[in-house]
Amino acid sequence: MPPPSPSEESPGPVAVVLLQLGGPSSLDEVQPFLENMFRDPELFNLPIPGWAQDWLAEHAAKWRAKQARPLYASIGGRSPIGEITARQARLLERELNRSMRSRVFVAMRYGKPSTEAAVEAVLAANCQGVVLLPLYPQYSTATTGSSVRDWERCAARKQLNLSTATIHSYPSHPMYIAAVKERVSAALARLPAESDPHVLFSAHGLPQKLVRQGDPYQNQIEKTVQGVVRECALQAPYTLCYQSRIGPQRWLKPGLTETLRRLGRSGCNAVLVVPISFVSDHLETLSEINIEAREQASSLGIRHFETTTGLNDSPAFIQALADLVLTTELDA
């Protein structure tokens, strides 16, 4: 049954847990953050023993951190994802408490607050049930799947035995699509009227192997793009591409870099990049798109380059999250 309203008797609030990737809050945290990520077998499923993956993660993180620290330095020396997610949690809690008793917590898969810390906070709050709400609109075993399994492991260790419901994905939720539409419309308005832009929907990449194994991520990304194009009544040409590849595996194509190169060769005058799988600004949007891709576009002769801002604290996005929670039934 749906969570009770504030007027009904209940042992405590419903805990809503926002599942997110996380990010380093300082340059000193870059290497530990990367090490946590590289240790995740859901993300890097290597045919090697656990001790070998730990050793590889430590050394890969040390190498990658040398490249990543200057990127984080270019956007203020930290990822803003922690602050943005905390703000999303506060806004969502305020919205939910109009209809039900709730507390909203944050569980970062690789950053802080950790999943373990979130489980402890739920225990301390005397909650009556849990709704796991991923801040990944499109499901992948490497994101939502990994975060949910991490929650289940931590909850079992801490003996958190509460009714739990999981919202697995919401790629076509009307209010989510409306939130993206608002960002796209605002960005298009910033471009010169005569610029004739090409819209690039840029999603975080995923190894092709996972898609071949049945991961629905690519299909759900395509559904989101179709929904945004339809709601925007988009007349401009558009392309779905992928970014943020890590390691030697084959990743979904086309890539953002190669797509910009193709558009530059074709004489494209203007580009709007829409980071379609991200619900907040962080390294991939602020550095990879807004700095690196912008510089690449300029070098290719693309005169006008624009990008949408993250959904962040968009009222429409917060309403989408609230609706997802309010229409979800706790498991018996």
CSV table of C-alpha atoms in Angstrom, one decimal:
chain,number,residue,atom,x,y,z
A,1,MET,CA,0.0,0.0,0.0
A,2,PRO,CA,1.2,3.6,-0.5
A,3,PRO,CA,3.1,5.3,2.3
A,4,PRO,CA,0.7,6.8,5.0
A,5,SER,CA,-0.2,10.5,5.1
A,6,PRO,CA,1.0,12.7,7.9
A,7,SER,CA,-2.4,12.4,9.7
A,8,GLU,CA,-2.2,8.6,10.0
A,9,GLU,CA,-0.4,6.7,12.8
A,10,SER,CA,3.0,5.3,11.9
A,11,PRO,CA,6.1,4.3,13.7
A,12,GLY,CA,8.2,6.7,11.8
A,13,PRO,CA,8.8,8.5,8.5
A,14,VAL,CA,9.4,6.7,5.2
A,15,ALA,CA,13.1,6.9,4.3
A,16,VAL,CA,13.8,7.9,0.7
A,17,VAL,CA,17.4,7.2,-0.3
A,18,LEU,CA,18.8,9.0,-3.3
A,19,LEU,CA,21.4,6.7,-4.9
A,20,GLN,CA,24.2,8.6,-6.7
A,21,LEU,CA,27.7,8.1,-8.0
A,22,GLY,CA,29.5,10.6,-5.9
A,23,GLY,CA,32.6,12.6,-6.5
A,24,PRO,CA,35.7,14.0,-4.7
A,25,SER,CA,35.1,17.0,-2.6
A,26,SER,CA,38.8,18.0,-2.8
A,27,LEU,CA,41.8,17.3,-4.9
A,28,ASP,CA,43.1,15.0,-2.1
A,29,GLU,CA,40.0,12.8,-2.5
A,30,VAL,CA,40.4,12.3,-6.2
A,31,GLN,CA,42.6,9.1,-6.0
A,32,PRO,CA,40.5,7.4,-3.2
A,33,PHE,CA,37.4,8.2,-5.1
A,34,LEU,CA,38.8,6.6,-8.3
A,35,GLU,CA,40.1,3.6,-6.3
A,36,ASN,CA,36.6,2.9,-4.9
A,37,MET,CA,35.2,3.1,-8.4
A,38,PHE,CA,37.9,0.8,-10.0
A,39,ARG,CA,37.3,-1.8,-7.3
A,40,ASP,CA,33.6,-2.1,-8.2
A,41,PRO,CA,33.1,-5.5,-9.9
A,42,GLU,CA,29.8,-4.3,-11.4
A,43,LEU,CA,31.6,-1.6,-13.3
A,44,PHE,CA,34.9,-3.5,-14.0
A,45,ASN,CA,34.0,-7.1,-14.2
A,46,LEU,CA,37.4,-8.6,-14.7
A,47,PRO,CA,38.2,-12.4,-14.9
A,48,ILE,CA,40.7,-12.1,-12.0
A,49,PRO,CA,40.7,-12.8,-8.3
A,50,GLY,CA,39.5,-10.1,-5.9
A,51,TRP,CA,43.0,-9.4,-4.5
A,52,ALA,CA,44.3,-8.8,-8.0
A,53,GLN,CA,41.5,-6.4,-8.8
A,54,ASP,CA,42.2,-4.5,-5.6
A,55,TRP,CA,45.9,-4.2,-6.6
A,56,LEU,CA,44.9,-3.1,-10.1
A,57,ALA,CA,42.4,-0.6,-8.8
A,58,GLU,CA,45.1,1.0,-6.6
A,59,HIS,CA,47.6,1.4,-9.3
A,60,ALA,CA,45.1,2.4,-12.0
A,61,ALA,CA,43.6,5.1,-9.6
A,62,LYS,CA,47.1,6.4,-9.0
A,63,TRP,CA,47.7,6.8,-12.7
A,64,ARG,CA,44.3,8.2,-13.5
A,65,ALA,CA,44.4,10.6,-10.6
A,66,LYS,CA,47.4,12.4,-12.2
A,67,GLN,CA,45.2,13.1,-15.3
A,68,ALA,CA,42.0,13.9,-13.3
A,69,ARG,CA,43.3,16.3,-10.7
A,70,PRO,CA,44.0,19.1,-13.2
A,71,LEU,CA,40.4,18.6,-14.6
A,72,TYR,CA,38.9,18.9,-11.1
A,73,ALA,CA,41.2,21.9,-10.5
A,74,SER,CA,39.7,23.6,-13.6
A,75,ILE,CA,36.2,23.4,-12.1
A,76,GLY,CA,37.0,24.6,-8.7
A,77,GLY,CA,39.1,21.8,-7.2
A,78,ARG,CA,36.2,19.5,-6.4
A,79,SER,CA,33.1,17.9,-7.8
A,80,PRO,CA,29.9,19.9,-7.0
A,81,ILE,CA,27.8,16.7,-7.2
A,82,GLY,CA,27.8,16.3,-3.4
A,83,GLU,CA,26.4,19.8,-2.8
A,84,ILE,CA,23.9,19.5,-5.6
A,85,THR,CA,22.6,16.1,-4.4
A,86,ALA,CA,22.2,17.4,-0.9
A,87,ARG,CA,20.2,20.3,-2.2
A,88,GLN,CA,18.0,17.9,-4.2
A,89,ALA,CA,17.5,15.9,-1.1
A,90,ARG,CA,16.3,18.9,0.9
A,91,LEU,CA,14.0,20.1,-1.8
A,92,LEU,CA,12.5,16.6,-2.3
A,93,GLU,CA,12.0,16.1,1.4
A,94,ARG,CA,10.1,19.4,1.6
A,95,GLU,CA,8.0,18.5,-1.4
A,96,LEU,CA,7.2,15.0,-0.1
A,97,ASN,CA,6.2,16.2,3.4
A,98,ARG,CA,3.3,18.0,1.9
A,99,SER,CA,1.7,14.5,1.4
A,100,MET,CA,3.6,12.0,3.6
A,101,ARG,CA,6.0,11.8,6.5
A,102,SER,CA,9.4,11.4,5.0
A,103,ARG,CA,13.1,11.8,5.5
A,104,VAL,CA,15.4,11.9,2.4
A,105,PHE,CA,18.9,10.6,2.7
A,106,VAL,CA,21.9,10.4,0.2
A,107,ALA,CA,24.0,7.3,-0.5
A,108,MET,CA,27.0,7.8,-2.7
A,109,ARG,CA,28.3,4.7,-4.4
A,110,TYR,CA,31.9,5.8,-4.4
A,111,GLY,CA,31.9,9.1,-2.5
A,112,LYS,CA,30.5,10.7,0.7
A,113,PRO,CA,28.1,10.2,2.4
A,114,SER,CA,28.7,6.5,1.8
A,115,THR,CA,26.0,3.8,1.5
A,116,GLU,CA,27.0,2.5,4.9
A,117,ALA,CA,26.6,6.0,6.4
A,118,ALA,CA,23.1,6.3,4.8
A,119,VAL,CA,22.1,2.9,6.2
A,120,GLU,CA,23.2,4.1,9.7
A,121,ALA,CA,21.2,7.3,9.3
A,122,VAL,CA,18.1,5.4,8.3
A,123,LEU,CA,18.5,3.2,11.4
A,124,ALA,CA,18.9,6.2,13.6
A,125,ALA,CA,15.8,7.9,12.2
A,126,ASN,CA,13.4,5.1,13.2
A,127,CYS,CA,11.9,4.9,9.8
A,128,GLN,CA,9.0,2.6,8.9
A,129,GLY,CA,10.2,1.7,5.4
A,130,VAL,CA,12.7,2.6,2.6
A,131,VAL,CA,12.3,3.7,-1.0
A,132,LEU,CA,15.5,3.5,-3.0
A,133,LEU,CA,15.5,6.3,-5.7
A,134,PRO,CA,18.4,6.3,-8.1
A,135,LEU,CA,19.5,9.6,-9.6
A,136,TYR,CA,20.2,7.6,-12.8
A,137,PRO,CA,17.0,7.9,-14.9
A,138,GLN,CA,18.1,5.1,-17.2
A,139,TYR,CA,18.9,1.7,-15.6
A,140,SER,CA,22.3,0.1,-16.0
A,141,THR,CA,23.8,-2.7,-14.0
A,142,ALA,CA,26.9,-0.5,-13.7
A,143,THR,CA,25.0,2.4,-12.0
A,144,THR,CA,21.6,1.6,-10.5
A,145,GLY,CA,22.3,-2.1,-10.2
A,146,SER,CA,25.7,-1.6,-8.5
A,147,SER,CA,24.2,1.0,-6.1
A,148,VAL,CA,21.2,-1.2,-5.1
A,149,ARG,CA,23.4,-4.2,-4.5
A,150,ASP,CA,25.7,-2.1,-2.4
A,151,TRP,CA,22.7,-0.9,-0.3
A,152,GLU,CA,21.5,-4.5,0.1
A,153,ARG,CA,25.0,-5.6,1.3
A,154,CYS,CA,25.3,-2.7,3.8
A,155,ALA,CA,21.7,-3.1,5.0
A,156,ALA,CA,22.3,-6.8,5.7
A,157,ARG,CA,25.5,-6.1,7.6
A,158,LYS,CA,23.8,-3.4,9.7
A,159,GLN,CA,20.7,-5.6,10.2
A,160,LEU,CA,18.4,-3.0,8.6
A,161,ASN,CA,15.2,-5.0,8.2
A,162,LEU,CA,12.6,-2.6,6.8
A,163,SER,CA,10.1,-2.9,3.9
A,164,THR,CA,12.0,-1.7,0.9
A,165,ALA,CA,10.9,-0.6,-2.6
A,166,THR,CA,13.2,0.2,-5.4
A,167,ILE,CA,12.5,2.6,-8.3
A,168,HIS,CA,14.6,1.1,-11.0
A,169,SER,CA,14.3,3.7,-13.8
A,170,TYR,CA,12.2,6.5,-15.1
A,171,PRO,CA,13.5,7.3,-18.6
A,172,SER,CA,10.1,8.5,-19.9
A,173,HIS,CA,8.5,10.0,-16.8
A,174,PRO,CA,6.6,13.1,-18.0
A,175,MET,CA,8.0,15.5,-15.4
A,176,TYR,CA,11.5,14.3,-16.0
A,177,ILE,CA,11.1,14.9,-19.7
A,178,ALA,CA,9.5,18.3,-19.0
A,179,ALA,CA,12.6,19.2,-16.9
A,180,VAL,CA,15.0,18.3,-19.7
A,181,LYS,CA,12.7,20.2,-22.2
A,182,GLU,CA,13.0,23.4,-20.1
A,183,ARG,CA,16.8,23.2,-20.1
A,184,VAL,CA,16.9,22.5,-23.9
A,185,SER,CA,14.5,25.4,-24.7
A,186,ALA,CA,16.5,27.8,-22.5
A,187,ALA,CA,19.8,26.7,-24.2
A,188,LEU,CA,18.4,27.0,-27.7
A,189,ALA,CA,17.2,30.5,-26.9
A,190,ARG,CA,20.8,31.5,-26.0
A,191,LEU,CA,22.0,30.6,-29.5
A,192,PRO,CA,21.7,33.2,-32.3
A,193,ALA,CA,18.4,32.8,-34.2
A,194,GLU,CA,20.2,32.3,-37.5
A,195,SER,CA,22.7,29.7,-36.1
A,196,ASP,CA,20.9,26.6,-37.3
A,197,PRO,CA,22.3,24.3,-34.5
A,198,HIS,CA,22.8,20.6,-34.5
A,199,VAL,CA,21.7,19.1,-31.1
A,200,LEU,CA,23.9,16.5,-29.6
A,201,PHE,CA,22.4,14.4,-26.8
A,202,SER,CA,25.4,13.2,-25.0
A,203,ALA,CA,25.0,10.2,-22.6
A,204,HIS,CA,27.6,8.6,-20.3
A,205,GLY,CA,29.2,5.7,-22.2
A,206,LEU,CA,28.8,2.1,-21.3
A,207,PRO,CA,30.8,-1.0,-22.5
A,208,GLN,CA,29.1,-2.7,-25.4
A,209,LYS,CA,29.6,-6.0,-23.6
A,210,LEU,CA,27.0,-5.0,-21.0
A,211,VAL,CA,24.5,-4.1,-23.7
A,212,ARG,CA,25.0,-7.5,-25.4
A,213,GLN,CA,24.4,-9.2,-22.0
A,214,GLY,CA,21.0,-7.5,-21.8
A,215,ASP,CA,21.6,-4.2,-20.1
A,216,PRO,CA,18.7,-1.9,-21.0
A,217,TYR,CA,20.7,1.4,-20.7
A,218,GLN,CA,21.1,2.1,-24.4
A,219,ASN,CA,17.4,1.4,-25.1
A,220,GLN,CA,16.3,3.6,-22.2
A,221,ILE,CA,18.6,6.5,-23.3
A,222,GLU,CA,17.0,6.3,-26.7
A,223,LYS,CA,13.5,6.5,-25.2
A,224,THR,CA,14.5,9.6,-23.2
A,225,VAL,CA,15.9,11.3,-26.3
A,226,GLN,CA,12.7,10.4,-28.3
A,227,GLY,CA,10.6,11.9,-25.5
A,228,VAL,CA,12.6,15.1,-25.3
A,229,VAL,CA,12.5,15.5,-29.1
A,230,ARG,CA,8.8,15.0,-29.2
A,231,GLU,CA,8.0,17.4,-26.3
A,232,CYS,CA,10.3,20.1,-27.6
A,233,ALA,CA,8.9,19.6,-31.1
A,234,LEU,CA,12.5,19.8,-32.1
A,235,GLN,CA,13.1,20.8,-35.7
A,236,ALA,CA,16.8,20.9,-35.6
A,237,PRO,CA,18.9,17.9,-36.6
A,238,TYR,CA,20.1,15.8,-33.7
A,239,THR,CA,22.4,13.0,-32.8
A,240,LEU,CA,22.7,10.7,-29.8
A,241,CYS,CA,26.3,10.1,-28.8
A,242,TYR,CA,28.3,8.9,-25.8
A,243,GLN,CA,31.1,10.2,-23.6
A,244,SER,CA,33.5,9.4,-20.7
A,245,ARG,CA,35.0,6.2,-21.9
A,246,ILE,CA,37.4,4.4,-19.5
A,247,GLY,CA,39.8,1.6,-20.3
A,248,PRO,CA,40.4,-0.5,-23.4
A,249,GLN,CA,36.9,-2.1,-23.7
A,250,ARG,CA,34.6,-1.4,-26.7
A,251,TRP,CA,32.1,1.3,-25.7
A,252,LEU,CA,28.8,2.5,-27.1
A,253,LYS,CA,29.2,4.6,-30.2
A,254,PRO,CA,29.4,7.2,-31.6
A,255,GLY,CA,31.5,9.1,-29.2
A,256,LEU,CA,31.1,12.8,-28.5
A,257,THR,CA,34.6,13.7,-29.8
A,258,GLU,CA,34.2,11.8,-33.1
A,259,THR,CA,30.7,13.3,-33.6
A,260,LEU,CA,32.0,16.8,-33.1
A,261,ARG,CA,34.8,16.0,-35.6
A,262,ARG,CA,32.2,14.8,-38.2
A,263,LEU,CA,30.1,17.9,-37.7
A,264,GLY,CA,33.1,20.1,-38.1
A,265,ARG,CA,34.1,18.5,-41.3
A,266,SER,CA,30.5,18.9,-42.6
A,267,GLY,CA,30.6,22.7,-42.1
A,268,CYS,CA,28.3,22.7,-39.0
A,269,ASN,CA,28.0,26.3,-37.7
A,270,ALA,CA,26.5,25.7,-34.2
A,271,VAL,CA,26.1,22.9,-31.7
A,272,LEU,CA,24.0,22.4,-28.6
A,273,VAL,CA,25.2,19.6,-26.3
A,274,VAL,CA,22.5,18.1,-24.0
A,275,PRO,CA,24.0,15.9,-21.3
A,276,ILE,CA,21.1,13.5,-21.4
A,277,SER,CA,21.9,10.9,-18.7
A,278,PHE,CA,23.1,13.3,-16.0
A,279,VAL,CA,20.8,14.9,-13.5
A,280,SER,CA,23.4,17.3,-12.0
A,281,ASP,CA,26.5,19.2,-13.0
A,282,HIS,CA,29.8,17.5,-12.3
A,283,LEU,CA,33.1,16.7,-14.0
A,284,GLU,CA,31.6,15.2,-17.2
A,285,THR,CA,29.4,18.3,-17.8
A,286,LEU,CA,31.6,21.1,-16.5
A,287,SER,CA,34.9,19.9,-17.8
A,288,GLU,CA,34.4,17.2,-20.4
A,289,ILE,CA,31.6,19.1,-22.2
A,290,ASN,CA,31.9,22.8,-21.3
A,291,ILE,CA,35.7,23.0,-21.5
A,292,GLU,CA,37.1,20.2,-23.6
A,293,ALA,CA,34.3,19.7,-26.1
A,294,ARG,CA,33.9,23.5,-26.4
A,295,GLU,CA,37.6,23.9,-27.2
A,296,GLN,CA,37.4,21.0,-29.7
A,297,ALA,CA,34.4,22.6,-31.4
A,298,SER,CA,36.2,25.9,-31.7
A,299,SER,CA,39.2,24.2,-33.3
A,300,LEU,CA,36.9,22.6,-35.8
A,301,GLY,CA,35.4,25.9,-36.9
A,302,ILE,CA,32.1,25.4,-35.1
A,303,ARG,CA,31.4,29.1,-34.2
A,304,HIS,CA,28.6,28.7,-31.7
A,305,PHE,CA,28.7,26.1,-28.9
A,306,GLU,CA,26.1,25.9,-26.2
A,307,THR,CA,25.3,23.3,-23.5
A,308,THR,CA,22.3,22.8,-21.2
A,309,THR,CA,22.9,23.2,-17.5
A,310,GLY,CA,22.3,20.2,-15.3
A,311,LEU,CA,18.8,19.6,-14.0
A,312,ASN,CA,20.2,20.2,-10.5
A,313,ASP,CA,17.3,21.9,-8.4
A,314,SER,CA,14.9,22.2,-11.3
A,315,PRO,CA,11.4,22.3,-9.8
A,316,ALA,CA,10.1,20.0,-12.6
A,317,PHE,CA,12.8,17.5,-11.8
A,318,ILE,CA,12.0,17.6,-8.0
A,319,GLN,CA,8.3,17.1,-8.8
A,320,ALA,CA,9.3,14.1,-11.0
A,321,LEU,CA,11.2,12.5,-8.1
A,322,ALA,CA,8.3,13.2,-5.7
A,323,ASP,CA,5.8,11.7,-8.0
A,324,LEU,CA,7.9,8.6,-8.3
A,325,VAL,CA,8.0,8.1,-4.6
A,326,LEU,CA,4.4,8.9,-4.0
A,327,THR,CA,3.3,6.3,-6.6
A,328,THR,CA,5.6,3.6,-5.3
A,329,GLU,CA,4.3,0.9,-2.9
A,330,LEU,CA,6.5,-0.4,-0.1
A,331,ASP,CA,7.1,-4.1,-0.2
A,332,ALA,CA,5.2,-6.1,2.4
